mmCIF file of C-alpha atoms in Angstrom:
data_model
loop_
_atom_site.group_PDB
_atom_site.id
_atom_site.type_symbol
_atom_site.label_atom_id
_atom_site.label_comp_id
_atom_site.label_asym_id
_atom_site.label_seq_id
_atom_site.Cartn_x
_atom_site.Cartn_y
_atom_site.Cartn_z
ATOM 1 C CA UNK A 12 28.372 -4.749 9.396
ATOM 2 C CA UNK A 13 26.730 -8.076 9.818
ATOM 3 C CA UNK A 14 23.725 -9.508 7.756
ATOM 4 C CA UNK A 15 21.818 -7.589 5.433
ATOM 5 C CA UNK A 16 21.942 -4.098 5.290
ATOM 6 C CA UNK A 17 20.321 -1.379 3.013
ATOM 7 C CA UNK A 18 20.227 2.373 2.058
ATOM 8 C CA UNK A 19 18.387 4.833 2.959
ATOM 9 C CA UNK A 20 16.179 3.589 5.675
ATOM 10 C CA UNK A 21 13.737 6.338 4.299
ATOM 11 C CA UNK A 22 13.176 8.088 1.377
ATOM 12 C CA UNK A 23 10.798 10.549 -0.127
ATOM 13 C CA UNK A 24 10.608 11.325 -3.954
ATOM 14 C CA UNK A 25 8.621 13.438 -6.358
ATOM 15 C CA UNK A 26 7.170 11.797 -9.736
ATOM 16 C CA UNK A 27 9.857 13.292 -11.531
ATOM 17 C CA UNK A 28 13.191 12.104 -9.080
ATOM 18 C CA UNK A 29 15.277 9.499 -10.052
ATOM 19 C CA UNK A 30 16.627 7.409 -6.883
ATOM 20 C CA UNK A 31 18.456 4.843 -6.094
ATOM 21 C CA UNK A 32 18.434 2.272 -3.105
ATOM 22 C CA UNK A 33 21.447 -0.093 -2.262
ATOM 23 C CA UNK A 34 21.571 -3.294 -0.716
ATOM 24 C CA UNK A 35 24.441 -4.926 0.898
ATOM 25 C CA UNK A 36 25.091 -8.809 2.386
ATOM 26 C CA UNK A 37 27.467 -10.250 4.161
ATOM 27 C CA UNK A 38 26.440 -13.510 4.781
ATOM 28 C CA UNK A 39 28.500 -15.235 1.693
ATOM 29 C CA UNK A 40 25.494 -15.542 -0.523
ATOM 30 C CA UNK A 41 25.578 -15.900 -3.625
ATOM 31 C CA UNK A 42 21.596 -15.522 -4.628
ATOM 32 C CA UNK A 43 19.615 -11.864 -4.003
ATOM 33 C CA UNK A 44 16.163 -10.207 -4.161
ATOM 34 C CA UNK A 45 14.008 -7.290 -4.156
ATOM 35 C CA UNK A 46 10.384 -7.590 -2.983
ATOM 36 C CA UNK A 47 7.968 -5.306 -2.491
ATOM 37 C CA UNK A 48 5.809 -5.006 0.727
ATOM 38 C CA UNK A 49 2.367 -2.936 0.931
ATOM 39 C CA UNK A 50 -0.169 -2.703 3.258
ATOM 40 C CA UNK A 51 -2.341 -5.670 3.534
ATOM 41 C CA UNK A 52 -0.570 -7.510 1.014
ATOM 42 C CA UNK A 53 2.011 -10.174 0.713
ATOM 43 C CA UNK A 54 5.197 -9.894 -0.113
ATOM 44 C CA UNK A 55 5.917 -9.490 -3.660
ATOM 45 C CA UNK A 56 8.854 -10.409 -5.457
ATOM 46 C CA UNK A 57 10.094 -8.310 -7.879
ATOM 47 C CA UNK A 58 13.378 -9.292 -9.118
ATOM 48 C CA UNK A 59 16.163 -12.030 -8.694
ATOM 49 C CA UNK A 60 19.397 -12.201 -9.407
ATOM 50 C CA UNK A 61 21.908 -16.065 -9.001
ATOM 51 C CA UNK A 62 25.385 -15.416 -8.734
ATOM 52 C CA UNK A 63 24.783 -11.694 -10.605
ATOM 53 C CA UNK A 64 22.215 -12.769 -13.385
ATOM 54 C CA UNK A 65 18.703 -11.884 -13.342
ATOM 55 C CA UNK A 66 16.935 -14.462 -13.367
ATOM 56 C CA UNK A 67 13.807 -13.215 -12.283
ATOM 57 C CA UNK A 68 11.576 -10.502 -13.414
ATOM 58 C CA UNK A 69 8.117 -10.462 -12.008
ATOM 59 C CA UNK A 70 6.240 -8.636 -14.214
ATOM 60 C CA UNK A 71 8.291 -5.534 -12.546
ATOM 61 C CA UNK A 72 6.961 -1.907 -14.669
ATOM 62 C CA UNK A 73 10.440 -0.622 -16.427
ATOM 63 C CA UNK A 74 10.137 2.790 -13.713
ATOM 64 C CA UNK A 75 12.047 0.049 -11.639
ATOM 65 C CA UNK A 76 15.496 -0.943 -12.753
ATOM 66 C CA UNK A 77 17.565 -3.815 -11.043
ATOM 67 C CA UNK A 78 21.807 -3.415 -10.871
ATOM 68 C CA UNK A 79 23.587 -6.164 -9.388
ATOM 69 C CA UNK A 80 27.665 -5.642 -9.508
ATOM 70 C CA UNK A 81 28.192 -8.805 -7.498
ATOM 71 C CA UNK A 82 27.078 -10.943 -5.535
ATOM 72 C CA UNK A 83 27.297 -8.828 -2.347
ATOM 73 C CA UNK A 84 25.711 -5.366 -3.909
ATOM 74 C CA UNK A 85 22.203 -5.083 -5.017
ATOM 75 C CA UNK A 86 21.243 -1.469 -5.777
ATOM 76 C CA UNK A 87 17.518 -0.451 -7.542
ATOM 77 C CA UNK A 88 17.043 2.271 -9.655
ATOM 78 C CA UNK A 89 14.119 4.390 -9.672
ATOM 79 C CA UNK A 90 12.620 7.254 -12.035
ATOM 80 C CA UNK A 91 9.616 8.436 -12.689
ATOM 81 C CA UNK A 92 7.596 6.584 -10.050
ATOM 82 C CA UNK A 93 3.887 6.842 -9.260
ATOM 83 C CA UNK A 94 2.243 7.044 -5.760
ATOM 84 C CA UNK A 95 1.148 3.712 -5.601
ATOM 85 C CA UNK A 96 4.748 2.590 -5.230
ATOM 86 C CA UNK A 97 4.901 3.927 -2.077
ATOM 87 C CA UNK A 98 5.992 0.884 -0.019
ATOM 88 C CA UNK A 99 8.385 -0.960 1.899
ATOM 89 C CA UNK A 100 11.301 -2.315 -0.362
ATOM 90 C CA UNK A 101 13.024 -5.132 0.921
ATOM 91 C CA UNK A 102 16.230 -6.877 -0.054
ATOM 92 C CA UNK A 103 17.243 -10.477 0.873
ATOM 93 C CA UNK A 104 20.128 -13.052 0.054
ATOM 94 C CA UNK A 105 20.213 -16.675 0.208
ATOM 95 C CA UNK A 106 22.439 -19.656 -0.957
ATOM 96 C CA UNK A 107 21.466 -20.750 -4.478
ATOM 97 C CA UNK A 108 22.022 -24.296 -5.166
ATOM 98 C CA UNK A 109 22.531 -25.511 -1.563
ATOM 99 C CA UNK A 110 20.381 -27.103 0.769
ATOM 100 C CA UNK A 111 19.511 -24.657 2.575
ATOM 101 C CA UNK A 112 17.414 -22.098 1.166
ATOM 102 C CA UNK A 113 16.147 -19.453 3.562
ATOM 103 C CA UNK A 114 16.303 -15.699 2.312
ATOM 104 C CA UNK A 115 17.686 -13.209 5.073
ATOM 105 C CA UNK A 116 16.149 -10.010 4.700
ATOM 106 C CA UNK A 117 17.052 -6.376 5.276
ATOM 107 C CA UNK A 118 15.213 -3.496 7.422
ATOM 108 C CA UNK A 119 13.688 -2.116 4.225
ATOM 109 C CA UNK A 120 13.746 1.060 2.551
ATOM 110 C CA UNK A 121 10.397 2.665 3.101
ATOM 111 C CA UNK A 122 9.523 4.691 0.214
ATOM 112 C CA UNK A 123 7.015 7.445 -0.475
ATOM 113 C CA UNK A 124 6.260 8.677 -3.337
ATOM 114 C CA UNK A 125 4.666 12.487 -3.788
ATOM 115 C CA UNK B 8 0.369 -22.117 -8.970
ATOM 116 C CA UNK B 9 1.767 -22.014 -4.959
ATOM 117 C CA UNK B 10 -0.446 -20.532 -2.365
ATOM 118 C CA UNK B 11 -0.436 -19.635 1.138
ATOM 119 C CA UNK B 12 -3.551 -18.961 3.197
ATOM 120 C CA UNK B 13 -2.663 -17.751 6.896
ATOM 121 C CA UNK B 14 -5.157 -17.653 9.680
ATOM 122 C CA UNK B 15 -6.283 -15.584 11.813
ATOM 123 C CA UNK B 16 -5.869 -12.495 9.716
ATOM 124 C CA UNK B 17 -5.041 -11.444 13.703
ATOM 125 C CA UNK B 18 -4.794 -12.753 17.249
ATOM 126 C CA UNK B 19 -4.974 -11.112 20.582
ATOM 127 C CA UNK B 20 -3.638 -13.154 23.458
ATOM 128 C CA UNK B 21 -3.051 -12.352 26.686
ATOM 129 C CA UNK B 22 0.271 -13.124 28.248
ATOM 130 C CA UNK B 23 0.457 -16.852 28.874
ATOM 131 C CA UNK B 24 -2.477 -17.679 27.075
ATOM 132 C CA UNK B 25 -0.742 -20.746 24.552
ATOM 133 C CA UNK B 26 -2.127 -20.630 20.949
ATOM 134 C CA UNK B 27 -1.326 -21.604 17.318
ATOM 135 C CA UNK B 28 -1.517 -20.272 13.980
ATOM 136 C CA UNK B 29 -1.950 -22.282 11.120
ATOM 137 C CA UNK B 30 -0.519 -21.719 7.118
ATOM 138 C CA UNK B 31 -2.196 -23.227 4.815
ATOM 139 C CA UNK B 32 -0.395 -24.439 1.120
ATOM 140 C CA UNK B 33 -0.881 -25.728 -2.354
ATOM 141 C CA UNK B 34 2.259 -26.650 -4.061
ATOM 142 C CA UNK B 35 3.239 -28.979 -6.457
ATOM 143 C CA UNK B 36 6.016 -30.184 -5.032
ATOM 144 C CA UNK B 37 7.289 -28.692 -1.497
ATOM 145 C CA UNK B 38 11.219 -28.175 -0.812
ATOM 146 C CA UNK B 39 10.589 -26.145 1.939
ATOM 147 C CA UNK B 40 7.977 -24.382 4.386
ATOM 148 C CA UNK B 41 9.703 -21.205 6.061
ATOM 149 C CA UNK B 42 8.547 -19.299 8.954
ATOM 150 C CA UNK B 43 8.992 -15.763 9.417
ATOM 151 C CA UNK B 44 9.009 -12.980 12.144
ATOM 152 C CA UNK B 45 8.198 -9.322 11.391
ATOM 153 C CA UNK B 46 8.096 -6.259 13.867
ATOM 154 C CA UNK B 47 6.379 -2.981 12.661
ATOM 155 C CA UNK B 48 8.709 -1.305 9.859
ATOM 156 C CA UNK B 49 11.572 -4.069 9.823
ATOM 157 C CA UNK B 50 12.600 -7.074 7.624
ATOM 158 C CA UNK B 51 11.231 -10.092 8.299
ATOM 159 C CA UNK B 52 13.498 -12.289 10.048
ATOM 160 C CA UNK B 53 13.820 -15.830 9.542
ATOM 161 C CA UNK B 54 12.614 -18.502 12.580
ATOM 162 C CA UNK B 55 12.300 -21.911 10.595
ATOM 163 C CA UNK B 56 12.624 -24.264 7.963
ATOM 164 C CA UNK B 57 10.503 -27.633 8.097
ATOM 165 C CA UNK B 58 11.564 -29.812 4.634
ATOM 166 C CA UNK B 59 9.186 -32.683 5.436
ATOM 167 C CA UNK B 60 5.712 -34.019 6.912
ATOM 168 C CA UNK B 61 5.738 -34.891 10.068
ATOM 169 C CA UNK B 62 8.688 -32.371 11.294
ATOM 170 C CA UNK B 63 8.803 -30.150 13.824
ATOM 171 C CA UNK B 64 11.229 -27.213 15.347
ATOM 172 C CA UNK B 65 11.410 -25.279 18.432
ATOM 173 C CA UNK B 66 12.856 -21.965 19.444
ATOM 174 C CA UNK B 67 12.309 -20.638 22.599
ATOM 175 C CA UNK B 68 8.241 -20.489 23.475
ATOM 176 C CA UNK B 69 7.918 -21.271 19.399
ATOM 177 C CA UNK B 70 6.864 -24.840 17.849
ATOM 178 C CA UNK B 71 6.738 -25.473 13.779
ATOM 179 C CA UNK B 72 4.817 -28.470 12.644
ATOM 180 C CA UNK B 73 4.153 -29.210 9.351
ATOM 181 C CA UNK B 74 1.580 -31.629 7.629
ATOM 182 C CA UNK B 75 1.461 -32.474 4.116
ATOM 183 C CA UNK B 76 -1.065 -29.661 3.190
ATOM 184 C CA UNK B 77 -0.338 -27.125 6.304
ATOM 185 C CA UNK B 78 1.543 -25.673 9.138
ATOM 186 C CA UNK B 79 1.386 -24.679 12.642
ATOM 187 C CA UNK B 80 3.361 -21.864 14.922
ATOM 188 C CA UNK B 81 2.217 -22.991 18.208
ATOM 189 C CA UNK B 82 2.828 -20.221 20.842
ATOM 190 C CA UNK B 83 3.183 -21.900 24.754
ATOM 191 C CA UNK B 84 2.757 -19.000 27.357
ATOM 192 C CA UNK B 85 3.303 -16.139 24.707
ATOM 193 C CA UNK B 86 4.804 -12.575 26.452
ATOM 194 C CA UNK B 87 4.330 -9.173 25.064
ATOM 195 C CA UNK B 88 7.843 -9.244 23.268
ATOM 196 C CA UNK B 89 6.679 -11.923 21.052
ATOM 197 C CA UNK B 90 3.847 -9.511 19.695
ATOM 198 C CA UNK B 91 4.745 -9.357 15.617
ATOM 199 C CA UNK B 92 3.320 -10.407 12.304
ATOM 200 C CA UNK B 93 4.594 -13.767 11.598
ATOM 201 C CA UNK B 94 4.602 -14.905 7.982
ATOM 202 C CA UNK B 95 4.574 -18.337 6.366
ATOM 203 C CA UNK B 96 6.660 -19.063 3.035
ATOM 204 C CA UNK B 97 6.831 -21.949 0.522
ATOM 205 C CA UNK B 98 9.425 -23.045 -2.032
ATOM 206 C CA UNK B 99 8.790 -25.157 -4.391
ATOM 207 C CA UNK B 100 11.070 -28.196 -5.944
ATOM 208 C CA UNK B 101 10.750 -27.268 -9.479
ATOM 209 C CA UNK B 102 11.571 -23.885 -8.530
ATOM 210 C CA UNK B 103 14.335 -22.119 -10.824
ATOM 211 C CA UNK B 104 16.560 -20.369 -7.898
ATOM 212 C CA UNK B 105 14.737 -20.051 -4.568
ATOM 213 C CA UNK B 106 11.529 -18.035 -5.282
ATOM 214 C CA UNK B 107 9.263 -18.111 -1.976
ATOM 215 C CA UNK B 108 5.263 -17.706 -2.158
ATOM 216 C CA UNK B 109 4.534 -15.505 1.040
ATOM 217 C CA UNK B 110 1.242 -15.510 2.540
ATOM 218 C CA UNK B 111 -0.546 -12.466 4.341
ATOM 219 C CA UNK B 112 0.856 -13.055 7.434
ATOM 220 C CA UNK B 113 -0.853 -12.978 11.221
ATOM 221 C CA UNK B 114 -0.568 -10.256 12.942
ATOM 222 C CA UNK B 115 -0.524 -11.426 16.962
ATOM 223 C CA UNK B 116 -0.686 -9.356 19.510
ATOM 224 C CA UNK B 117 0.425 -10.542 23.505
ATOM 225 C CA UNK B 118 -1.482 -8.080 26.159
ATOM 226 C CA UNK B 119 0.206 -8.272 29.487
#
């Protein structure tokens, strides 16, 4: 596996489900996010974690909970979502503290809530 | 607070017809201006980084300039494969970790 990759590529919940989606890099980075993307809108961060801290937390409702093992796993845990959450979710990795600082992305999880 | 305005919203060329898009920013203090590609239902994936006024980048049939307050993808003879949304990013120096400000994104479109 190269990149970014994540799991499932698509998933469809009820209210009630708890889920999880996993994200995986192997690029050596040491930074990672979760953003959300809906129609129409940008891209919205939702969480980021530097060398396995959180550091960010935009506002994210609790129904979304971040787990990051290490640096290379990123995994977000979902319960008792709403329909309006239906979106893509999209994981990316950079370099924190370089000089470089582009984010790679993943294909997404797109996610549909019932 | 960062922003990014993108224009056009959309852009239908047809197949060697050059054009540009422009990103527009507010920032206090810019580390970095990122360009981004995205096809229907995939990541984006990354194209450029311009640190600086007055830089530019190439890739193929794609130009980044940047200007202290904006940013161009300029698109010379365009084919059908390079139909995608492209999105336009900021990061900002006093930015804790590497938060990027996305804007909306054009959505071009290459008729052969």
């Amino acid at each position: 596996e190269t990149g970014v990759t994540q799991t499932p590529r698509h998933l469809v919940m009820g209210m009630t489900n708890k889920k999880s989606l996993k994200c995986e890099q192997h690029l050596g980075h040491n930074a990672m996010y979760w953003y959300k993307q809906s129609a129409k809108k940008p891209l919205e961060l939702m969480f980021v974690y530097n060398f396995k801290e959180q550091t960010e937390n935009n506002s994210v409702p609790s129904r979304f909970s971040p787990e990051c093992p290490n640096s290379s796993h990123l995994f977000l845990h979902l319960h008792t979502l709403q329909p309006e959450d239906s979106a893509l979710y999209l994981c990316a990795s950079s370099h924190h503290g370089g000089t470089s600082y582009e984010q790679y992305f993943g294909p997404g999880t797109r996610l549909t809530v019932t | 607070e960062d922003q990014v305005t993108q224009s056009p919203e959309a852009l239908r060329l047809q197949e060697g017809e050059s054009s540009s898009l422009n990103c527009s920013y507010t920032v206090s203090g810019l580390r970095g201006l990122f360009w981004y590609r995205q096809d229907p239902g995939k990541g984006p994936e990354f194209l450029f980084t311009l640190y600086s006024a007055g830089e530019e980048k190439e890739k193929e049939r794609l130009k980044a300039t940047l200007t202290k307050k904006e940013s161009f993808l300029h698109i010379t003879a365009p084919k059908p494969e390079d139909s995608a949304t492209y999105l336009c990013a900021v990061q900002a120096t006093e930015t804790s970790g590497s938060r990027l400000t996305f804007g909306e994104g054009t959505q071009l479109t290459v008729n052969p």
